[in-house]
mmCIF file of N, CA, C and O in Angstrom:
data_model
loop_
_atom_site.group_PDB
_atom_site.id
_atom_site.type_symbol
_atom_site.label_atom_id
_atom_site.label_comp_id
_atom_site.label_asym_id
_atom_site.label_seq_id
_atom_site.Cartn_x
_atom_site.Cartn_y
_atom_site.Cartn_z
ATOM 1 N N UNK A 804 -27.297 186.063 -80.109
ATOM 2 C CA UNK A 804 -26.429 186.722 -78.845
ATOM 3 C C UNK A 804 -24.759 187.252 -79.118
ATOM 4 O O UNK A 804 -24.106 188.051 -78.608
ATOM 5 N N UNK A 805 -24.380 186.322 -80.003
ATOM 6 C CA UNK A 805 -22.663 186.363 -80.308
ATOM 7 C C UNK A 805 -22.563 185.570 -81.254
ATOM 8 O O UNK A 805 -22.972 184.363 -81.200
ATOM 9 N N UNK A 806 -21.168 185.451 -81.559
ATOM 10 C CA UNK A 806 -20.707 184.305 -82.755
ATOM 11 C C UNK A 806 -20.776 183.005 -82.174
ATOM 12 O O UNK A 806 -20.324 183.176 -80.459
ATOM 13 N N UNK A 807 -21.076 181.824 -82.612
ATOM 14 C CA UNK A 807 -20.617 180.640 -82.059
ATOM 15 C C UNK A 807 -19.116 180.266 -82.886
ATOM 16 O O UNK A 807 -19.189 179.252 -82.742
ATOM 17 N N UNK A 808 -18.721 181.193 -83.762
ATOM 18 C CA UNK A 808 -17.085 181.056 -84.304
ATOM 19 C C UNK A 808 -15.877 181.164 -83.443
ATOM 20 O O UNK A 808 -15.588 181.931 -83.021
ATOM 21 N N UNK A 809 -15.879 180.020 -82.592
ATOM 22 C CA UNK A 809 -14.226 180.172 -81.351
ATOM 23 C C UNK A 809 -13.296 180.210 -82.168
ATOM 24 O O UNK A 809 -12.361 179.908 -80.879
ATOM 25 N N UNK A 810 -12.827 180.514 -82.874
ATOM 26 C CA UNK A 810 -11.191 180.190 -83.257
ATOM 27 C C UNK A 810 -11.124 178.932 -83.664
ATOM 28 O O UNK A 810 -11.793 178.025 -83.778
ATOM 29 N N UNK A 811 -9.822 179.187 -84.410
ATOM 30 C CA UNK A 811 -8.841 178.218 -85.165
ATOM 31 C C UNK A 811 -9.991 177.047 -85.837
ATOM 32 O O UNK A 811 -9.962 176.253 -86.029
ATOM 33 N N UNK A 812 -10.833 177.782 -86.909
ATOM 34 C CA UNK A 812 -11.683 177.042 -87.652
ATOM 35 C C UNK A 812 -12.727 176.192 -87.484
ATOM 36 O O UNK A 812 -12.909 175.603 -87.961
ATOM 37 N N UNK A 813 -13.603 177.107 -86.082
ATOM 38 C CA UNK A 813 -14.133 175.838 -85.626
ATOM 39 C C UNK A 813 -15.526 176.653 -85.264
ATOM 40 O O UNK A 813 -15.226 177.982 -84.677
ATOM 41 N N UNK A 814 -16.873 176.433 -85.601
ATOM 42 C CA UNK A 814 -17.639 176.925 -84.881
ATOM 43 C C UNK A 814 -18.926 175.923 -84.490
ATOM 44 O O UNK A 814 -19.032 174.715 -84.759
ATOM 45 N N UNK A 815 -19.356 176.184 -83.472
ATOM 46 C CA UNK A 815 -20.528 175.010 -82.635
ATOM 47 C C UNK A 815 -21.415 175.702 -82.710
ATOM 48 O O UNK A 815 -22.228 176.485 -81.441
ATOM 49 N N UNK A 816 -22.548 176.507 -83.479
ATOM 50 C CA UNK A 816 -23.851 176.965 -83.586
ATOM 51 C C UNK A 816 -25.061 176.069 -82.790
ATOM 52 O O UNK A 816 -24.751 174.563 -83.050
ATOM 53 N N UNK A 817 -25.321 176.644 -81.695
ATOM 54 C CA UNK A 817 -26.386 175.920 -81.052
ATOM 55 C C UNK A 817 -27.432 176.302 -80.324
ATOM 56 O O UNK A 817 -28.049 177.644 -80.594
ATOM 57 N N UNK A 818 -28.803 175.366 -79.853
ATOM 58 C CA UNK A 818 -30.130 176.072 -79.326
ATOM 59 C C UNK A 818 -30.678 175.231 -78.841
ATOM 60 O O UNK A 818 -29.995 173.889 -79.194
ATOM 61 N N UNK A 819 -31.893 175.453 -78.898
ATOM 62 C CA UNK A 819 -32.971 174.849 -78.253
ATOM 63 C C UNK A 819 -34.347 174.751 -78.571
ATOM 64 O O UNK A 819 -34.732 175.995 -79.445
ATOM 65 N N UNK A 820 -34.774 173.749 -78.790
ATOM 66 C CA UNK A 820 -36.255 173.453 -79.608
ATOM 67 C C UNK A 820 -37.075 172.786 -78.406
ATOM 68 O O UNK A 820 -36.707 171.759 -77.968
ATOM 69 N N UNK A 821 -38.121 173.314 -77.987
ATOM 70 C CA UNK A 821 -38.984 172.466 -77.245
ATOM 71 C C UNK A 821 -39.678 171.244 -77.417
ATOM 72 O O UNK A 821 -40.318 170.237 -76.343
ATOM 73 N N UNK A 822 -39.886 170.872 -78.834
ATOM 74 C CA UNK A 822 -40.571 169.970 -79.404
ATOM 75 C C UNK A 822 -39.394 168.660 -79.457
ATOM 76 O O UNK A 822 -40.180 167.445 -79.846
ATOM 77 N N UNK A 823 -38.313 168.671 -79.387
ATOM 78 C CA UNK A 823 -37.314 167.658 -79.554
ATOM 79 C C UNK A 823 -37.468 166.717 -77.643
ATOM 80 O O UNK A 823 -37.690 167.560 -76.908
ATOM 81 N N UNK A 824 -37.364 165.947 -77.953
ATOM 82 C CA UNK A 824 -37.021 164.730 -76.605
ATOM 83 C C UNK A 824 -35.783 164.412 -76.335
ATOM 84 O O UNK A 824 -35.434 163.986 -75.547
ATOM 85 N N UNK A 825 -34.722 164.404 -77.674
ATOM 86 C CA UNK A 825 -32.923 164.518 -77.391
ATOM 87 C C UNK A 825 -32.704 165.070 -78.400
ATOM 88 O O UNK A 825 -32.843 165.461 -79.056
ATOM 89 N N UNK A 826 -31.124 165.232 -77.846
ATOM 90 C CA UNK A 826 -30.050 166.443 -78.349
ATOM 91 C C UNK A 826 -29.437 165.809 -79.513
ATOM 92 O O UNK A 826 -30.275 164.572 -79.719
ATOM 93 N N UNK A 827 -29.655 166.906 -81.024
ATOM 94 C CA UNK A 827 -29.096 165.918 -82.215
ATOM 95 C C UNK A 827 -28.017 167.089 -82.651
ATOM 96 O O UNK A 827 -27.549 168.333 -82.393
ATOM 97 N N UNK A 828 -27.269 166.629 -83.049
ATOM 98 C CA UNK A 828 -26.010 166.872 -83.620
ATOM 99 C C UNK A 828 -25.699 167.006 -84.889
ATOM 100 O O UNK A 828 -25.340 165.508 -84.857
ATOM 101 N N UNK A 829 -24.610 167.517 -85.632
ATOM 102 C CA UNK A 829 -24.415 167.552 -86.828
ATOM 103 C C UNK A 829 -23.373 168.091 -86.992
ATOM 104 O O UNK A 829 -23.023 168.810 -86.617
ATOM 105 N N UNK A 830 -22.672 167.242 -88.207
ATOM 106 C CA UNK A 830 -21.322 168.365 -88.412
ATOM 107 C C UNK A 830 -21.141 168.729 -89.785
ATOM 108 O O UNK A 830 -21.543 167.591 -90.945
ATOM 109 N N UNK A 831 -20.218 169.342 -90.156
ATOM 110 C CA UNK A 831 -20.246 169.898 -91.567
ATOM 111 C C UNK A 831 -18.634 170.486 -91.395
ATOM 112 O O UNK A 831 -17.641 170.822 -90.402
ATOM 113 N N UNK A 832 -18.357 170.481 -92.909
ATOM 114 C CA UNK A 832 -16.424 170.627 -93.021
ATOM 115 C C UNK A 832 -16.941 171.721 -93.941
ATOM 116 O O UNK A 832 -17.523 171.622 -95.299
ATOM 117 N N UNK A 833 -16.035 172.301 -94.791
ATOM 118 C CA UNK A 833 -15.945 173.344 -95.677
ATOM 119 C C UNK A 833 -14.234 173.665 -95.909
ATOM 120 O O UNK A 833 -13.778 174.035 -95.245
ATOM 121 N N UNK A 834 -13.662 172.845 -96.882
ATOM 122 C CA UNK A 834 -12.977 172.994 -97.068
ATOM 123 C C UNK A 834 -11.957 174.672 -97.390
ATOM 124 O O UNK A 834 -10.862 174.848 -96.804
ATOM 125 N N UNK A 835 -12.808 175.196 -98.327
ATOM 126 C CA UNK A 835 -12.611 176.744 -98.858
ATOM 127 C C UNK A 835 -12.523 177.756 -97.185
ATOM 128 O O UNK A 835 -11.903 178.137 -97.466
ATOM 129 N N UNK A 836 -13.338 177.510 -96.264
ATOM 130 C CA UNK A 836 -13.924 177.638 -95.404
ATOM 131 C C UNK A 836 -14.648 178.818 -95.472
ATOM 132 O O UNK A 836 -15.138 179.331 -96.638
ATOM 133 N N UNK A 837 -15.711 179.222 -94.395
ATOM 134 C CA UNK A 837 -16.318 180.147 -94.405
ATOM 135 C C UNK A 837 -16.222 181.441 -93.415
ATOM 136 O O UNK A 837 -16.107 181.599 -92.565
ATOM 137 N N UNK A 838 -16.611 182.859 -94.168
ATOM 138 C CA UNK A 838 -16.814 183.827 -93.237
ATOM 139 C C UNK A 838 -18.137 183.647 -92.029
ATOM 140 O O UNK A 838 -19.295 183.696 -92.650
ATOM 141 N N UNK A 839 -17.497 183.721 -90.858
ATOM 142 C CA UNK A 839 -18.586 183.684 -90.029
ATOM 143 C C UNK A 839 -18.327 184.435 -88.519
ATOM 144 O O UNK A 839 -18.872 183.991 -87.716
ATOM 145 N N UNK A 840 -17.607 185.247 -88.940
ATOM 146 C CA UNK A 840 -17.418 186.333 -87.932
ATOM 147 C C UNK A 840 -16.892 185.806 -86.708
ATOM 148 O O UNK A 840 -17.100 185.868 -85.682
ATOM 149 N N UNK A 841 -15.980 184.721 -87.052
ATOM 150 C CA UNK A 841 -15.491 184.173 -85.761
ATOM 151 C C UNK A 841 -14.774 185.195 -84.902
ATOM 152 O O UNK A 841 -14.017 186.042 -85.065
ATOM 153 N N UNK A 842 -13.950 184.965 -83.428
ATOM 154 C CA UNK A 842 -13.704 185.799 -82.542
ATOM 155 C C UNK A 842 -12.131 185.835 -83.120
ATOM 156 O O UNK A 842 -11.638 186.957 -82.576
ATOM 157 N N UNK A 843 -11.345 184.860 -83.758
ATOM 158 C CA UNK A 843 -10.152 185.454 -84.391
ATOM 159 C C UNK A 843 -10.143 185.907 -85.523
ATOM 160 O O UNK A 843 -8.544 185.949 -86.577
ATOM 161 N N UNK A 844 -11.831 186.181 -85.795
ATOM 162 C CA UNK A 844 -11.825 186.536 -87.546
ATOM 163 C C UNK A 844 -11.205 185.804 -88.619
ATOM 164 O O UNK A 844 -10.627 186.486 -90.003
ATOM 165 N N UNK A 845 -11.048 184.742 -88.306
ATOM 166 C CA UNK A 845 -10.352 183.635 -89.379
ATOM 167 C C UNK A 845 -11.780 182.931 -90.175
ATOM 168 O O UNK A 845 -12.681 182.667 -89.453
ATOM 169 N N UNK A 846 -11.904 182.169 -91.341
ATOM 170 C CA UNK A 846 -13.046 181.526 -91.975
ATOM 171 C C UNK A 846 -13.017 180.315 -91.214
ATOM 172 O O UNK A 846 -11.922 179.694 -90.066
ATOM 173 N N UNK A 847 -14.165 180.142 -90.812
ATOM 174 C CA UNK A 847 -14.216 178.414 -90.456
ATOM 175 C C UNK A 847 -14.364 177.368 -91.263
ATOM 176 O O UNK A 847 -14.961 177.797 -92.282
ATOM 177 N N UNK A 848 -13.837 176.392 -90.717
ATOM 178 C CA UNK A 848 -13.804 175.216 -91.876
ATOM 179 C C UNK A 848 -14.773 173.933 -90.810
ATOM 180 O O UNK A 848 -14.777 173.174 -91.739
ATOM 181 N N UNK A 849 -14.567 174.138 -90.109
ATOM 182 C CA UNK A 849 -15.435 172.467 -88.825
ATOM 183 C C UNK A 849 -16.462 173.544 -88.213
ATOM 184 O O UNK A 849 -16.431 173.990 -87.358
ATOM 185 N N UNK A 850 -17.474 172.475 -88.318
ATOM 186 C CA UNK A 850 -18.853 172.879 -87.710
ATOM 187 C C UNK A 850 -19.473 172.058 -86.935
ATOM 188 O O UNK A 850 -19.847 171.009 -87.889
ATOM 189 N N UNK A 851 -20.079 172.185 -85.856
ATOM 190 C CA UNK A 851 -20.501 171.132 -84.957
ATOM 191 C C UNK A 851 -21.850 171.697 -85.019
ATOM 192 O O UNK A 851 -21.973 172.587 -83.961
ATOM 193 N N UNK A 852 -23.095 171.597 -85.362
ATOM 194 C CA UNK A 852 -24.720 171.970 -84.851
ATOM 195 C C UNK A 852 -24.983 171.369 -83.999
ATOM 196 O O UNK A 852 -25.300 169.613 -84.253
ATOM 197 N N UNK A 853 -25.198 172.018 -82.869
ATOM 198 C CA UNK A 853 -26.263 170.875 -81.884
ATOM 199 C C UNK A 853 -27.516 171.811 -81.429
ATOM 200 O O UNK A 853 -27.559 172.763 -81.393
ATOM 201 N N UNK A 854 -28.692 170.796 -81.643
ATOM 202 C CA UNK A 854 -29.809 171.335 -80.866
ATOM 203 C C UNK A 854 -30.426 170.412 -80.536
ATOM 204 O O UNK A 854 -30.304 169.346 -80.077
ATOM 205 N N UNK A 855 -31.045 171.244 -78.926
ATOM 206 C CA UNK A 855 -31.219 170.228 -77.917
ATOM 207 C C UNK A 855 -32.828 170.487 -77.603
ATOM 208 O O UNK A 855 -33.206 171.792 -77.421
ATOM 209 N N UNK A 856 -33.191 170.099 -76.259
ATOM 210 C CA UNK A 856 -34.768 169.835 -76.137
ATOM 211 C C UNK A 856 -34.516 171.693 -75.354
ATOM 212 O O UNK A 856 -33.002 171.441 -74.467
ATOM 213 N N UNK A 857 -35.219 171.879 -75.074
ATOM 214 C CA UNK A 857 -35.521 173.465 -74.536
ATOM 215 C C UNK A 857 -35.037 173.212 -72.834
ATOM 216 O O UNK A 857 -35.009 173.657 -72.352
ATOM 217 N N UNK A 858 -35.806 171.960 -72.145
ATOM 218 C CA UNK A 858 -35.591 171.915 -70.641
ATOM 219 C C UNK A 858 -34.093 170.982 -70.443
ATOM 220 O O UNK A 858 -34.303 170.255 -69.627
ATOM 221 N N UNK A 859 -33.029 170.851 -71.300
ATOM 222 C CA UNK A 859 -31.828 170.324 -71.217
ATOM 223 C C UNK A 859 -30.940 170.977 -71.417
ATOM 224 O O UNK A 859 -29.535 170.897 -71.543
ATOM 225 N N UNK A 860 -30.814 172.512 -70.053
ATOM 226 C CA UNK A 860 -29.696 173.307 -69.830
ATOM 227 C C UNK A 860 -28.281 172.514 -69.779
ATOM 228 O O UNK A 860 -26.889 172.637 -70.382
ATOM 229 N N UNK A 861 -28.573 171.219 -68.511
ATOM 230 C CA UNK A 861 -27.218 170.966 -68.071
ATOM 231 C C UNK A 861 -26.105 169.513 -69.272
ATOM 232 O O UNK A 861 -25.731 169.615 -69.418
ATOM 233 N N UNK A 862 -27.380 169.199 -70.049
ATOM 234 C CA UNK A 862 -27.134 168.264 -70.778
ATOM 235 C C UNK A 862 -26.242 169.137 -72.130
ATOM 236 O O UNK A 862 -25.601 168.711 -72.657
ATOM 237 N N UNK A 863 -27.167 170.353 -72.493
ATOM 238 C CA UNK A 863 -26.615 171.083 -73.803
ATOM 239 C C UNK A 863 -25.616 171.347 -73.381
ATOM 240 O O UNK A 863 -24.400 171.351 -74.165
ATOM 241 N N UNK A 864 -25.169 172.118 -72.071
ATOM 242 C CA UNK A 864 -23.815 172.671 -71.951
ATOM 243 C C UNK A 864 -22.806 171.514 -71.814
ATOM 244 O O UNK A 864 -21.861 171.520 -72.028
ATOM 245 N N UNK A 865 -23.155 170.438 -71.431
ATOM 246 C CA UNK A 865 -21.958 169.219 -71.410
ATOM 247 C C UNK A 865 -21.445 168.958 -72.685
ATOM 248 O O UNK A 865 -20.379 168.675 -72.664
ATOM 249 N N UNK A 866 -22.488 168.465 -73.403
ATOM 250 C CA UNK A 866 -22.109 168.055 -74.725
ATOM 251 C C UNK A 866 -21.117 169.762 -75.388
ATOM 252 O O UNK A 866 -20.108 169.414 -75.952
ATOM 253 N N UNK A 867 -21.588 170.900 -75.471
ATOM 254 C CA UNK A 867 -20.868 172.252 -75.795
ATOM 255 C C UNK A 867 -19.488 171.587 -75.784
ATOM 256 O O UNK A 867 -18.708 172.046 -76.019
ATOM 257 N N UNK A 868 -19.467 171.272 -73.859
ATOM 258 C CA UNK A 868 -17.747 171.527 -73.611
ATOM 259 C C UNK A 868 -17.329 170.368 -73.986
ATOM 260 O O UNK A 868 -16.185 170.273 -73.901
ATOM 261 N N UNK A 869 -18.059 169.168 -74.113
ATOM 262 C CA UNK A 869 -17.249 168.093 -74.645
ATOM 263 C C UNK A 869 -16.852 168.335 -75.980
ATOM 264 O O UNK A 869 -15.861 167.943 -76.457
ATOM 265 N N UNK A 870 -17.467 169.096 -77.104
ATOM 266 C CA UNK A 870 -17.020 169.321 -78.406
ATOM 267 C C UNK A 870 -15.770 170.190 -78.452
ATOM 268 O O UNK A 870 -15.538 170.031 -78.837
ATOM 269 N N UNK A 871 -16.120 171.314 -77.390
ATOM 270 C CA UNK A 871 -14.803 172.353 -77.260
ATOM 271 C C UNK A 871 -13.881 171.524 -77.176
ATOM 272 O O UNK A 871 -12.893 171.918 -77.280
ATOM 273 N N UNK A 872 -13.649 170.800 -75.876
ATOM 274 C CA UNK A 872 -12.303 169.959 -75.501
ATOM 275 C C UNK A 872 -11.818 169.008 -76.729
ATOM 276 O O UNK A 872 -10.874 169.403 -76.678
ATOM 277 N N UNK A 873 -12.469 168.279 -77.430
ATOM 278 C CA UNK A 873 -12.325 167.256 -78.330
ATOM 279 C C UNK A 873 -11.576 168.522 -79.452
ATOM 280 O O UNK A 873 -10.220 168.323 -80.091
ATOM 281 N N UNK A 874 -11.916 169.428 -79.724
ATOM 282 C CA UNK A 874 -11.520 170.648 -81.221
ATOM 283 C C UNK A 874 -10.460 171.122 -80.592
ATOM 284 O O UNK A 874 -9.416 171.997 -80.906
ATOM 285 N N UNK A 875 -9.660 171.185 -79.411
ATOM 286 C CA UNK A 875 -8.695 171.818 -78.884
ATOM 287 C C UNK A 875 -7.156 171.147 -79.684
ATOM 288 O O UNK A 875 -6.411 171.774 -79.525
ATOM 289 N N UNK A 876 -7.842 169.638 -79.659
ATOM 290 C CA UNK A 876 -6.308 169.266 -80.448
ATOM 291 C C UNK A 876 -6.525 169.382 -81.723
ATOM 292 O O UNK A 876 -7.066 168.765 -82.455
ATOM 293 N N UNK A 877 -5.203 169.968 -81.977
ATOM 294 C CA UNK A 877 -4.892 170.246 -83.244
ATOM 295 C C UNK A 877 -4.715 168.969 -84.150
ATOM 296 O O UNK A 877 -5.458 169.079 -85.522
ATOM 297 N N UNK A 878 -4.511 168.003 -84.131
ATOM 298 C CA UNK A 878 -4.098 166.914 -84.464
ATOM 299 C C UNK A 878 -5.779 166.361 -85.152
ATOM 300 O O UNK A 878 -5.951 165.470 -86.062
ATOM 301 N N UNK A 879 -6.463 166.201 -84.027
ATOM 302 C CA UNK A 879 -8.022 165.547 -84.639
ATOM 303 C C UNK A 879 -8.371 166.900 -85.451
ATOM 304 O O UNK A 879 -9.495 166.096 -86.005
ATOM 305 N N UNK A 880 -8.468 168.046 -85.153
ATOM 306 C CA UNK A 880 -8.713 169.136 -86.037
ATOM 307 C C UNK A 880 -8.313 168.555 -88.001
ATOM 308 O O UNK A 880 -8.812 169.113 -88.676
ATOM 309 N N UNK A 881 -6.871 168.913 -87.474
ATOM 310 C CA UNK A 881 -6.310 168.096 -88.940
ATOM 311 C C UNK A 881 -6.601 166.839 -89.741
ATOM 312 O O UNK A 881 -7.148 166.711 -91.003
ATOM 313 N N UNK A 882 -7.519 165.861 -88.941
ATOM 314 C CA UNK A 882 -7.571 164.481 -89.365
ATOM 315 C C UNK A 882 -9.314 164.893 -89.931
ATOM 316 O O UNK A 882 -9.496 164.036 -91.029
ATOM 317 N N UNK A 883 -9.938 165.568 -89.700
ATOM 318 C CA UNK A 883 -11.424 165.585 -89.711
ATOM 319 C C UNK A 883 -10.961 166.697 -90.970
ATOM 320 O O UNK A 883 -11.941 166.317 -91.555
ATOM 321 N N UNK A 884 -10.174 167.481 -91.220
ATOM 322 C CA UNK A 884 -9.896 168.609 -92.447
ATOM 323 C C UNK A 884 -9.391 167.415 -93.672
ATOM 324 O O UNK A 884 -9.922 167.394 -94.837
ATOM 325 N N UNK A 885 -8.906 166.174 -93.199
ATOM 326 C CA UNK A 885 -8.294 165.312 -94.464
ATOM 327 C C UNK A 885 -9.128 164.036 -94.294
ATOM 328 O O UNK A 885 -8.915 163.599 -95.709
ATOM 329 N N UNK A 886 -10.409 164.003 -93.836
ATOM 330 C CA UNK A 886 -11.088 162.430 -93.735
ATOM 331 C C UNK A 886 -11.587 163.067 -95.093
ATOM 332 O O UNK A 886 -11.848 163.914 -96.026
ATOM 333 N N UNK A 887 -11.694 161.323 -96.057
ATOM 334 C CA UNK A 887 -11.902 161.248 -97.223
ATOM 335 C C UNK A 887 -13.392 161.014 -97.317
ATOM 336 O O UNK A 887 -14.316 160.945 -98.364
ATOM 337 N N UNK A 888 -14.140 160.522 -95.895
ATOM 338 C CA UNK A 888 -15.471 159.600 -96.214
ATOM 339 C C UNK A 888 -16.246 160.309 -94.774
ATOM 340 O O UNK A 888 -15.465 160.599 -93.509
ATOM 341 N N UNK A 889 -17.335 160.515 -94.800
ATOM 342 C CA UNK A 889 -18.526 160.154 -93.702
ATOM 343 C C UNK A 889 -18.376 159.412 -92.822
ATOM 344 O O UNK A 889 -18.107 159.558 -91.493
ATOM 345 N N UNK A 890 -17.576 158.358 -93.209
ATOM 346 C CA UNK A 890 -17.342 157.176 -92.502
ATOM 347 C C UNK A 890 -16.054 157.554 -91.525
ATOM 348 O O UNK A 890 -16.132 157.011 -90.225
ATOM 349 N N UNK A 891 -15.612 157.404 -92.241
ATOM 350 C CA UNK A 891 -13.829 158.009 -91.775
ATOM 351 C C UNK A 891 -13.984 159.219 -90.648
ATOM 352 O O UNK A 891 -13.552 159.297 -89.665
ATOM 353 N N UNK A 892 -14.960 160.194 -90.711
ATOM 354 C CA UNK A 892 -14.914 161.550 -90.314
ATOM 355 C C UNK A 892 -15.941 160.690 -89.302
ATOM 356 O O UNK A 892 -15.460 161.362 -87.744
ATOM 357 N N UNK A 893 -16.724 160.210 -88.811
ATOM 358 C CA UNK A 893 -17.700 159.629 -87.708
ATOM 359 C C UNK A 893 -16.731 158.877 -87.102
ATOM 360 O O UNK A 893 -16.518 158.532 -85.674
ATOM 361 N N UNK A 894 -15.869 157.794 -87.712
ATOM 362 C CA UNK A 894 -14.993 157.339 -86.756
ATOM 363 C C UNK A 894 -13.700 157.706 -86.104
ATOM 364 O O UNK A 894 -13.048 157.631 -85.058
ATOM 365 N N UNK A 895 -13.196 158.792 -86.769
ATOM 366 C CA UNK A 895 -12.616 159.968 -86.198
ATOM 367 C C UNK A 895 -12.853 160.537 -84.875
ATOM 368 O O UNK A 895 -12.823 160.830 -83.699
ATOM 369 N N UNK A 896 -14.429 160.999 -84.767
ATOM 370 C CA UNK A 896 -14.922 161.754 -83.702
ATOM 371 C C UNK A 896 -15.422 160.871 -82.527
ATOM 372 O O UNK A 896 -15.555 161.169 -81.216
ATOM 373 N N UNK A 897 -15.698 159.791 -82.963
ATOM 374 C CA UNK A 897 -15.821 158.525 -82.076
ATOM 375 C C UNK A 897 -14.770 158.109 -81.401
ATOM 376 O O UNK A 897 -15.075 157.721 -80.128
ATOM 377 N N UNK A 898 -13.641 157.860 -81.985
ATOM 378 C CA UNK A 898 -12.383 157.445 -81.014
ATOM 379 C C UNK A 898 -12.075 158.464 -80.786
ATOM 380 O O UNK A 898 -11.577 157.812 -79.141
ATOM 381 N N UNK A 899 -11.820 159.786 -80.682
ATOM 382 C CA UNK A 899 -11.615 160.760 -79.901
ATOM 383 C C UNK A 899 -12.345 161.502 -78.825
ATOM 384 O O UNK A 899 -11.822 161.332 -77.868
ATOM 385 N N UNK A 900 -14.035 160.912 -78.876
ATOM 386 C CA UNK A 900 -14.440 161.099 -78.024
ATOM 387 C C UNK A 900 -14.088 160.164 -76.547
ATOM 388 O O UNK A 900 -14.725 160.323 -75.594
ATOM 389 N N UNK A 901 -14.011 158.778 -76.967
ATOM 390 C CA UNK A 901 -13.767 157.899 -76.273
ATOM 391 C C UNK A 901 -12.800 157.880 -75.486
ATOM 392 O O UNK A 901 -12.411 157.742 -73.748
ATOM 393 N N UNK A 902 -11.702 159.171 -75.795
ATOM 394 C CA UNK A 902 -10.081 159.641 -74.995
ATOM 395 C C UNK A 902 -10.640 160.496 -74.024
ATOM 396 O O UNK A 902 -9.978 160.896 -73.350
ATOM 397 N N UNK A 903 -11.085 161.126 -73.720
ATOM 398 C CA UNK A 903 -11.680 162.547 -73.404
ATOM 399 C C UNK A 903 -12.623 162.422 -72.039
ATOM 400 O O UNK A 903 -13.444 161.355 -71.935
ATOM 401 N N UNK A 904 -12.462 162.770 -71.111
ATOM 402 C CA UNK A 904 -13.674 162.634 -69.773
ATOM 403 C C UNK A 904 -13.418 164.333 -69.182
ATOM 404 O O UNK A 904 -12.772 165.323 -69.783
ATOM 405 N N UNK A 905 -14.826 164.947 -69.182
ATOM 406 C CA UNK A 905 -15.412 165.768 -68.717
ATOM 407 C C UNK A 905 -15.880 165.353 -67.708
ATOM 408 O O UNK A 905 -16.647 164.753 -66.941
#
């Protein structure tokens, strides 16, 4: 329907699959950047992939909103780009998520 490259080097591809019982979320990073046809026409470096059950519209939207809210923070995006390990990335995301409310 349109790009999921929301600008500022971020993309949040997402969709629904009827066989899932709970949402799945994955994170990816490209130091070089990927041409993703983002709304600001800049390369994407941070990817959050969300796949949710078909019948979970409100949960799906809630998760998308949390991700978008987290990624508004320039410092968080910088930390994610500079992280040295998957454990560090996980810690950065989980600690930031505890601090926001929707």
